[in-house]
Amino acid sequence: MHIKHRSVLLSKYICSLNYKMAHQIPPDGTLLPLMEEFYTIQGEGYHSGKAAYFIRLGGCDVGCHWCDVKESWDAELHPLTHADTIIENASLHPGKAVVITGGEPLIYNLDYLTRGLQARGIKTFIETSGAYPLSGNWDWICLSPKKFKGPKREVSLAAGELKVIVFNKSDFAWAEEHALLVSENCKLYLQPEWSKATVITPLIIDYVKQNPQWEISLQTHKYLNIP
Ligand code: SF4
């Protein structure tokens, strides 16, 4: 084989090796596929309106057809980042709360990351479908169950907030099924799926008036045009 061809093949092999190695995520949670991190205002649910550092981890196999972060699904597109770096970045901001989201963040062991954040006095909030076993130390768990891959019982029981995305009328009955699985003190929210908000929001308003154990959650960050 020509030496030039050999070196091209070798460099392709090294590239593919790096690519694969870059995505061997260690089970201790010290390295995580970070899609993005930014300081903003939590727009929805119980902590709506509060300043928080968002940590979005790549990787999700739940497959919601209306998902607005499909670019998060493939973990291999997002660089493995040391949890210490994420903790350091989060601690630079005056708002001492993080929202760990995805993707589906519970795919990964979040013990190391959340312990480090709490050690810096940062509150840890998670947004999860609950489809994977619970890891991490949490100040608040927002469970947003999805039909395509249901939540683990342990996540339903630990949730401080059940936030059901309403896409069509049948989702009200489905929300009630999940309300039976959470703890008595869990806050209950119905949130219109963004692309259907015009049609669904009036239905949610009527439903909450008739069923006041539920509250409305709106994606206020989208109305305010902030990330
Ligand atoms: S669980 Fe979340 S990230 Fe995953 S597909 Fe559904 S909406 Fe998208």
PDB file of C-alpha atoms and ligand atoms in Angstrom:
ATOM      1  CA  MET A   1       0.000   0.000   0.000  1.00  0.00           C
ATOM      2  CA  HIS A   2       1.169   3.494  -0.827  1.00  0.00           C
ATOM      3  CA  ILE A   3       2.581   5.222   2.259  1.00  0.00           C
ATOM      4  CA  LYS A   4       0.239   8.196   1.733  1.00  0.00           C
ATOM      5  CA  HIS A   5      -2.822   5.902   1.667  1.00  0.00           C
ATOM      6  CA  ARG A   6      -1.600   4.187   4.779  1.00  0.00           C
ATOM      7  CA  SER A   7      -1.243   7.466   6.651  1.00  0.00           C
ATOM      8  CA  VAL A   8      -4.723   8.589   5.499  1.00  0.00           C
ATOM      9  CA  LEU A   9      -6.190   5.300   6.723  1.00  0.00           C
ATOM     10  CA  LEU A  10      -4.262   5.584   9.990  1.00  0.00           C
ATOM     11  CA  SER A  11      -5.496   9.111  10.626  1.00  0.00           C
ATOM     12  CA  LYS A  12      -9.083   8.027   9.836  1.00  0.00           C
ATOM     13  CA  TYR A  13      -8.683   5.153  12.301  1.00  0.00           C
ATOM     14  CA  ILE A  14      -7.333   7.464  14.994  1.00  0.00           C
ATOM     15  CA  CYS A  15     -10.225   9.888  14.379  1.00  0.00           C
ATOM     16  CA  SER A  16     -12.785   7.121  14.662  1.00  0.00           C
ATOM     17  CA  LEU A  17     -11.003   5.783  17.773  1.00  0.00           C
ATOM     18  CA  ASN A  18     -11.083   9.231  19.388  1.00  0.00           C
ATOM     19  CA  TYR A  19     -14.756   9.558  18.450  1.00  0.00           C
ATOM     20  CA  LYS A  20     -15.595   6.255  20.121  1.00  0.00           C
ATOM     21  CA  MET A  21     -13.368   6.906  23.118  1.00  0.00           C
ATOM     22  CA  ALA A  22     -14.897  10.352  23.548  1.00  0.00           C
ATOM     23  CA  HIS A  23     -18.252   8.707  24.118  1.00  0.00           C
ATOM     24  CA  GLN A  24     -17.341   6.071  26.628  1.00  0.00           C
ATOM     25  CA  ILE A  25     -19.093   7.778  29.477  1.00  0.00           C
ATOM     26  CA  PRO A  26     -17.689   6.675  32.832  1.00  0.00           C
ATOM     27  CA  PRO A  27     -20.270   5.261  35.235  1.00  0.00           C
ATOM     28  CA  ASP A  28     -19.027   7.479  38.083  1.00  0.00           C
ATOM     29  CA  GLY A  29     -20.496  10.559  36.396  1.00  0.00           C
ATOM     30  CA  THR A  30     -17.261  12.534  36.323  1.00  0.00           C
ATOM     31  CA  LEU A  31     -17.599  13.076  32.579  1.00  0.00           C
ATOM     32  CA  LEU A  32     -20.917  14.030  31.024  1.00  0.00           C
ATOM     33  CA  PRO A  33     -22.002  14.872  27.443  1.00  0.00           C
ATOM     34  CA  LEU A  34     -22.684  18.573  27.752  1.00  0.00           C
ATOM     35  CA  MET A  35     -24.897  20.053  25.043  1.00  0.00           C
ATOM     36  CA  GLU A  36     -25.102  23.560  26.459  1.00  0.00           C
ATOM     37  CA  GLU A  37     -24.973  25.531  29.702  1.00  0.00           C
ATOM     38  CA  PHE A  38     -26.258  29.038  30.246  1.00  0.00           C
ATOM     39  CA  TYR A  39     -27.496  31.367  32.939  1.00  0.00           C
ATOM     40  CA  THR A  40     -31.112  32.400  32.512  1.00  0.00           C
ATOM     41  CA  ILE A  41     -34.539  32.463  34.130  1.00  0.00           C
ATOM     42  CA  GLN A  42     -36.425  29.228  34.743  1.00  0.00           C
ATOM     43  CA  GLY A  43     -39.491  29.755  32.616  1.00  0.00           C
ATOM     44  CA  GLU A  44     -41.859  26.998  33.675  1.00  0.00           C
ATOM     45  CA  GLY A  45     -43.207  24.975  36.550  1.00  0.00           C
ATOM     46  CA  TYR A  46     -42.761  25.501  40.278  1.00  0.00           C
ATOM     47  CA  HIS A  47     -39.537  27.546  40.045  1.00  0.00           C
ATOM     48  CA  SER A  48     -40.763  29.732  37.191  1.00  0.00           C
ATOM     49  CA  GLY A  49     -39.308  33.226  37.336  1.00  0.00           C
ATOM     50  CA  LYS A  50     -36.162  32.297  39.282  1.00  0.00           C
ATOM     51  CA  ALA A  51     -32.622  32.826  38.038  1.00  0.00           C
ATOM     52  CA  ALA A  52     -30.890  29.512  37.364  1.00  0.00           C
ATOM     53  CA  TYR A  53     -27.927  28.037  35.543  1.00  0.00           C
ATOM     54  CA  PHE A  54     -29.153  25.546  32.935  1.00  0.00           C
ATOM     55  CA  ILE A  55     -27.091  22.460  32.261  1.00  0.00           C
ATOM     56  CA  ARG A  56     -28.368  20.524  29.268  1.00  0.00           C
ATOM     57  CA  LEU A  57     -26.972  17.032  28.876  1.00  0.00           C
ATOM     58  CA  GLY A  58     -27.101  15.269  25.508  1.00  0.00           C
ATOM     59  CA  GLY A  59     -28.701  11.872  25.028  1.00  0.00           C
ATOM     60  CA  CYS A  60     -32.340  10.802  24.982  1.00  0.00           C
ATOM     61  CA  ASP A  61     -34.123   7.723  23.657  1.00  0.00           C
ATOM     62  CA  VAL A  62     -37.633   8.608  24.811  1.00  0.00           C
ATOM     63  CA  GLY A  63     -38.630   9.812  21.327  1.00  0.00           C
ATOM     64  CA  CYS A  64     -41.380  12.414  21.859  1.00  0.00           C
ATOM     65  CA  HIS A  65     -42.519  13.392  18.353  1.00  0.00           C
ATOM     66  CA  TRP A  66     -43.122  17.003  19.469  1.00  0.00           C
ATOM     67  CA  CYS A  67     -39.708  17.316  21.196  1.00  0.00           C
ATOM     68  CA  ASP A  68     -38.252  20.809  20.716  1.00  0.00           C
ATOM     69  CA  VAL A  69     -34.660  19.727  21.452  1.00  0.00           C
ATOM     70  CA  LYS A  70     -34.230  16.814  19.051  1.00  0.00           C
ATOM     71  CA  GLU A  71     -30.615  17.889  18.552  1.00  0.00           C
ATOM     72  CA  SER A  72     -30.038  16.660  22.109  1.00  0.00           C
ATOM     73  CA  TRP A  73     -30.962  13.054  21.336  1.00  0.00           C
ATOM     74  CA  ASP A  74     -27.589  11.817  20.119  1.00  0.00           C
ATOM     75  CA  ALA A  75     -25.192  11.993  23.084  1.00  0.00           C
ATOM     76  CA  GLU A  76     -22.231  11.459  20.783  1.00  0.00           C
ATOM     77  CA  LEU A  77     -22.719  14.892  19.242  1.00  0.00           C
ATOM     78  CA  HIS A  78     -22.008  16.576  22.560  1.00  0.00           C
ATOM     79  CA  PRO A  79     -18.550  16.856  24.092  1.00  0.00           C
ATOM     80  CA  LEU A  80     -17.733  14.907  27.206  1.00  0.00           C
ATOM     81  CA  THR A  81     -17.086  17.542  29.839  1.00  0.00           C
ATOM     82  CA  HIS A  82     -15.688  17.072  33.308  1.00  0.00           C
ATOM     83  CA  ALA A  83     -18.306  17.583  36.014  1.00  0.00           C
ATOM     84  CA  ASP A  84     -15.816  19.782  37.927  1.00  0.00           C
ATOM     85  CA  THR A  85     -15.786  22.202  34.978  1.00  0.00           C
ATOM     86  CA  ILE A  86     -19.584  22.337  34.950  1.00  0.00           C
ATOM     87  CA  ILE A  87     -19.630  22.936  38.723  1.00  0.00           C
ATOM     88  CA  GLU A  88     -17.042  25.689  38.362  1.00  0.00           C
ATOM     89  CA  ASN A  89     -19.009  27.367  35.560  1.00  0.00           C
ATOM     90  CA  ALA A  90     -22.264  27.169  37.517  1.00  0.00           C
ATOM     91  CA  SER A  91     -20.680  28.742  40.592  1.00  0.00           C
ATOM     92  CA  LEU A  92     -19.697  31.910  38.665  1.00  0.00           C
ATOM     93  CA  HIS A  93     -23.247  33.277  38.739  1.00  0.00           C
ATOM     94  CA  PRO A  94     -25.167  35.041  41.505  1.00  0.00           C
ATOM     95  CA  GLY A  95     -28.246  32.803  41.153  1.00  0.00           C
ATOM     96  CA  LYS A  96     -27.413  29.764  43.266  1.00  0.00           C
ATOM     97  CA  ALA A  97     -29.597  27.193  41.521  1.00  0.00           C
ATOM     98  CA  VAL A  98     -29.075  24.893  38.577  1.00  0.00           C
ATOM     99  CA  VAL A  99     -31.615  23.180  36.362  1.00  0.00           C
ATOM    100  CA  ILE A 100     -30.204  19.959  34.974  1.00  0.00           C
ATOM    101  CA  THR A 101     -32.126  19.007  31.868  1.00  0.00           C
ATOM    102  CA  GLY A 102     -31.657  17.300  28.550  1.00  0.00           C
ATOM    103  CA  GLY A 103     -32.111  15.175  26.676  1.00  0.00           C
ATOM    104  CA  GLU A 104     -32.839  12.798  29.488  1.00  0.00           C
ATOM    105  CA  PRO A 105     -30.311  13.587  32.234  1.00  0.00           C
ATOM    106  CA  LEU A 106     -31.031  10.496  34.345  1.00  0.00           C
ATOM    107  CA  ILE A 107     -29.404   8.330  31.686  1.00  0.00           C
ATOM    108  CA  TYR A 108     -26.234   9.290  33.585  1.00  0.00           C
ATOM    109  CA  ASN A 109     -25.078   8.933  37.153  1.00  0.00           C
ATOM    110  CA  LEU A 110     -25.578  12.433  38.537  1.00  0.00           C
ATOM    111  CA  ASP A 111     -24.283  11.766  42.063  1.00  0.00           C
ATOM    112  CA  TYR A 112     -20.881  13.369  41.520  1.00  0.00           C
ATOM    113  CA  LEU A 113     -22.214  16.459  39.749  1.00  0.00           C
ATOM    114  CA  THR A 114     -24.991  17.199  42.244  1.00  0.00           C
ATOM    115  CA  ARG A 115     -22.811  16.557  45.284  1.00  0.00           C
ATOM    116  CA  GLY A 116     -20.258  19.049  43.934  1.00  0.00           C
ATOM    117  CA  LEU A 117     -22.921  21.648  43.201  1.00  0.00           C
ATOM    118  CA  GLN A 118     -24.505  21.355  46.629  1.00  0.00           C
ATOM    119  CA  ALA A 119     -21.077  21.586  48.260  1.00  0.00           C
ATOM    120  CA  ARG A 120     -20.839  25.049  46.626  1.00  0.00           C
ATOM    121  CA  GLY A 121     -24.202  26.041  48.092  1.00  0.00           C
ATOM    122  CA  ILE A 122     -26.008  25.609  44.764  1.00  0.00           C
ATOM    123  CA  LYS A 123     -29.548  24.186  44.743  1.00  0.00           C
ATOM    124  CA  THR A 124     -30.017  21.289  42.370  1.00  0.00           C
ATOM    125  CA  PHE A 125     -33.173  21.038  40.282  1.00  0.00           C
ATOM    126  CA  ILE A 126     -33.784  18.404  37.620  1.00  0.00           C
ATOM    127  CA  GLU A 127     -36.230  18.132  34.726  1.00  0.00           C
ATOM    128  CA  THR A 128     -36.715  14.490  33.841  1.00  0.00           C
ATOM    129  CA  SER A 129     -39.060  12.084  32.113  1.00  0.00           C
ATOM    130  CA  GLY A 130     -38.212   9.648  34.916  1.00  0.00           C
ATOM    131  CA  ALA A 131     -37.484   6.921  32.387  1.00  0.00           C
ATOM    132  CA  TYR A 132     -34.157   5.988  34.013  1.00  0.00           C
ATOM    133  CA  PRO A 133     -33.176   5.089  37.606  1.00  0.00           C
ATOM    134  CA  LEU A 134     -32.855   7.989  39.989  1.00  0.00           C
ATOM    135  CA  SER A 135     -29.337   9.195  40.777  1.00  0.00           C
ATOM    136  CA  GLY A 136     -28.120  12.491  42.229  1.00  0.00           C
ATOM    137  CA  ASN A 137     -28.929  14.582  45.298  1.00  0.00           C
ATOM    138  CA  TRP A 138     -31.840  16.863  44.520  1.00  0.00           C
ATOM    139  CA  ASP A 139     -33.400  19.929  46.032  1.00  0.00           C
ATOM    140  CA  TRP A 140     -36.233  19.630  43.513  1.00  0.00           C
ATOM    141  CA  ILE A 141     -37.349  17.005  41.055  1.00  0.00           C
ATOM    142  CA  CYS A 142     -39.663  18.008  38.232  1.00  0.00           C
ATOM    143  CA  LEU A 143     -41.117  14.874  36.677  1.00  0.00           C
ATOM    144  CA  SER A 144     -42.497  15.338  33.193  1.00  0.00           C
ATOM    145  CA  PRO A 145     -43.607  11.836  32.201  1.00  0.00           C
ATOM    146  CA  LYS A 146     -43.733  10.801  28.573  1.00  0.00           C
ATOM    147  CA  LYS A 147     -46.012   8.212  26.944  1.00  0.00           C
ATOM    148  CA  PHE A 148     -43.260   6.676  24.899  1.00  0.00           C
ATOM    149  CA  LYS A 149     -41.180   5.558  27.904  1.00  0.00           C
ATOM    150  CA  GLY A 150     -42.911   5.789  31.267  1.00  0.00           C
ATOM    151  CA  PRO A 151     -41.351   6.929  34.534  1.00  0.00           C
ATOM    152  CA  LYS A 152     -39.748   4.669  37.115  1.00  0.00           C
ATOM    153  CA  ARG A 153     -41.779   4.333  40.288  1.00  0.00           C
ATOM    154  CA  GLU A 154     -38.909   5.715  42.404  1.00  0.00           C
ATOM    155  CA  VAL A 155     -38.854   8.946  40.377  1.00  0.00           C
ATOM    156  CA  SER A 156     -42.633   9.415  40.608  1.00  0.00           C
ATOM    157  CA  LEU A 157     -42.466   9.025  44.385  1.00  0.00           C
ATOM    158  CA  ALA A 158     -39.548  11.466  44.775  1.00  0.00           C
ATOM    159  CA  ALA A 159     -40.995  14.178  42.509  1.00  0.00           C
ATOM    160  CA  GLY A 160     -41.774  17.573  44.017  1.00  0.00           C
ATOM    161  CA  GLU A 161     -43.607  18.514  40.866  1.00  0.00           C
ATOM    162  CA  LEU A 162     -45.520  16.578  38.231  1.00  0.00           C
ATOM    163  CA  LYS A 163     -45.603  18.559  35.001  1.00  0.00           C
ATOM    164  CA  VAL A 164     -47.677  17.005  32.255  1.00  0.00           C
ATOM    165  CA  ILE A 165     -47.335  18.355  28.730  1.00  0.00           C
ATOM    166  CA  VAL A 166     -50.769  18.456  27.157  1.00  0.00           C
ATOM    167  CA  PHE A 167     -50.746  17.802  23.433  1.00  0.00           C
ATOM    168  CA  ASN A 168     -54.349  16.690  22.970  1.00  0.00           C
ATOM    169  CA  LYS A 169     -57.547  16.166  24.972  1.00  0.00           C
ATOM    170  CA  SER A 170     -56.769  12.589  25.964  1.00  0.00           C
ATOM    171  CA  ASP A 171     -53.749  13.842  27.906  1.00  0.00           C
ATOM    172  CA  PHE A 172     -55.960  15.054  30.765  1.00  0.00           C
ATOM    173  CA  ALA A 173     -56.942  11.472  31.638  1.00  0.00           C
ATOM    174  CA  TRP A 174     -53.327  10.414  31.263  1.00  0.00           C
ATOM    175  CA  ALA A 175     -52.257  13.216  33.621  1.00  0.00           C
ATOM    176  CA  GLU A 176     -54.699  11.941  36.234  1.00  0.00           C
ATOM    177  CA  GLU A 177     -53.180   8.455  35.975  1.00  0.00           C
ATOM    178  CA  HIS A 178     -49.774   9.902  36.821  1.00  0.00           C
ATOM    179  CA  ALA A 179     -51.167  12.041  39.632  1.00  0.00           C
ATOM    180  CA  LEU A 180     -52.077   8.767  41.372  1.00  0.00           C
ATOM    181  CA  LEU A 181     -48.430   7.674  41.302  1.00  0.00           C
ATOM    182  CA  VAL A 182     -46.793  10.716  42.911  1.00  0.00           C
ATOM    183  CA  SER A 183     -46.663  11.651  46.599  1.00  0.00           C
ATOM    184  CA  GLU A 184     -49.487  13.494  48.285  1.00  0.00           C
ATOM    185  CA  ASN A 185     -47.511  16.756  48.472  1.00  0.00           C
ATOM    186  CA  CYS A 186     -46.406  16.746  44.847  1.00  0.00           C
ATOM    187  CA  LYS A 187     -47.406  19.887  42.938  1.00  0.00           C
ATOM    188  CA  LEU A 188     -49.505  19.184  39.848  1.00  0.00           C
ATOM    189  CA  TYR A 189     -49.042  21.189  36.652  1.00  0.00           C
ATOM    190  CA  LEU A 190     -50.562  21.053  33.194  1.00  0.00           C
ATOM    191  CA  GLN A 191     -48.521  22.725  30.484  1.00  0.00           C
ATOM    192  CA  PRO A 192     -49.626  23.224  26.881  1.00  0.00           C
ATOM    193  CA  GLU A 193     -47.288  21.780  24.285  1.00  0.00           C
ATOM    194  CA  TRP A 194     -45.846  24.887  22.652  1.00  0.00           C
ATOM    195  CA  SER A 195     -46.950  24.257  19.050  1.00  0.00           C
ATOM    196  CA  LYS A 196     -50.524  23.531  20.216  1.00  0.00           C
ATOM    197  CA  ALA A 197     -50.694  26.245  22.873  1.00  0.00           C
ATOM    198  CA  THR A 198     -53.380  28.318  21.127  1.00  0.00           C
ATOM    199  CA  VAL A 199     -55.800  25.387  21.037  1.00  0.00           C
ATOM    200  CA  ILE A 200     -54.809  23.625  24.248  1.00  0.00           C
ATOM    201  CA  THR A 201     -54.412  26.536  26.695  1.00  0.00           C
ATOM    202  CA  PRO A 202     -58.162  27.331  26.849  1.00  0.00           C
ATOM    203  CA  LEU A 203     -58.841  23.625  27.542  1.00  0.00           C
ATOM    204  CA  ILE A 204     -56.304  23.663  30.380  1.00  0.00           C
ATOM    205  CA  ILE A 205     -57.869  26.813  31.837  1.00  0.00           C
ATOM    206  CA  ASP A 206     -61.286  25.101  31.918  1.00  0.00           C
ATOM    207  CA  TYR A 207     -59.794  21.921  33.341  1.00  0.00           C
ATOM    208  CA  VAL A 208     -57.947  23.697  36.160  1.00  0.00           C
ATOM    209  CA  LYS A 209     -61.081  25.635  37.074  1.00  0.00           C
ATOM    210  CA  GLN A 210     -62.912  22.335  37.446  1.00  0.00           C
ATOM    211  CA  ASN A 211     -59.972  20.487  39.011  1.00  0.00           C
ATOM    212  CA  PRO A 212     -58.154  23.031  41.168  1.00  0.00           C
ATOM    213  CA  GLN A 213     -55.638  20.541  42.488  1.00  0.00           C
ATOM    214  CA  TRP A 214     -53.936  21.215  39.132  1.00  0.00           C
ATOM    215  CA  GLU A 215     -52.218  24.479  38.165  1.00  0.00           C
ATOM    216  CA  ILE A 216     -51.226  25.909  34.793  1.00  0.00           C
ATOM    217  CA  SER A 217     -47.562  25.967  33.818  1.00  0.00           C
ATOM    218  CA  LEU A 218     -46.653  28.161  30.863  1.00  0.00           C
ATOM    219  CA  GLN A 219     -43.345  28.308  29.028  1.00  0.00           C
ATOM    220  CA  THR A 220     -42.929  31.954  29.975  1.00  0.00           C
ATOM    221  CA  HIS A 221     -39.366  32.049  28.617  1.00  0.00           C
ATOM    222  CA  LYS A 222     -40.794  31.469  25.143  1.00  0.00           C
ATOM    223  CA  TYR A 223     -43.291  34.301  25.542  1.00  0.00           C
ATOM    224  CA  LEU A 224     -40.483  36.503  26.886  1.00  0.00           C
ATOM    225  CA  ASN A 225     -38.114  35.360  24.142  1.00  0.00           C
ATOM    226  CA  ILE A 226     -35.299  34.369  26.482  1.00  0.00           C
ATOM    227  CA  PRO A 227     -33.338  31.092  26.181  1.00  0.00           C
TER     228      PRO A 227
HETATM  229  S1  SF4 B   1     -37.959  13.198  26.933  1.00  0.00           S
HETATM  230 FE1  SF4 B   1     -37.545  15.365  26.577  1.00  0.00          FE
HETATM  231  S2  SF4 B   1     -35.630  15.418  25.341  1.00  0.00           S
HETATM  232 FE2  SF4 B   1     -36.424  13.322  25.285  1.00  0.00          FE
HETATM  233  S3  SF4 B   1     -37.654  13.258  23.405  1.00  0.00           S
HETATM  234 FE3  SF4 B   1     -39.081  13.756  25.074  1.00  0.00          FE
HETATM  235  S4  SF4 B   1     -39.155  16.001  25.144  1.00  0.00           S
HETATM  236 FE4  SF4 B   1     -37.348  15.438  23.916  1.00  0.00          FE
END
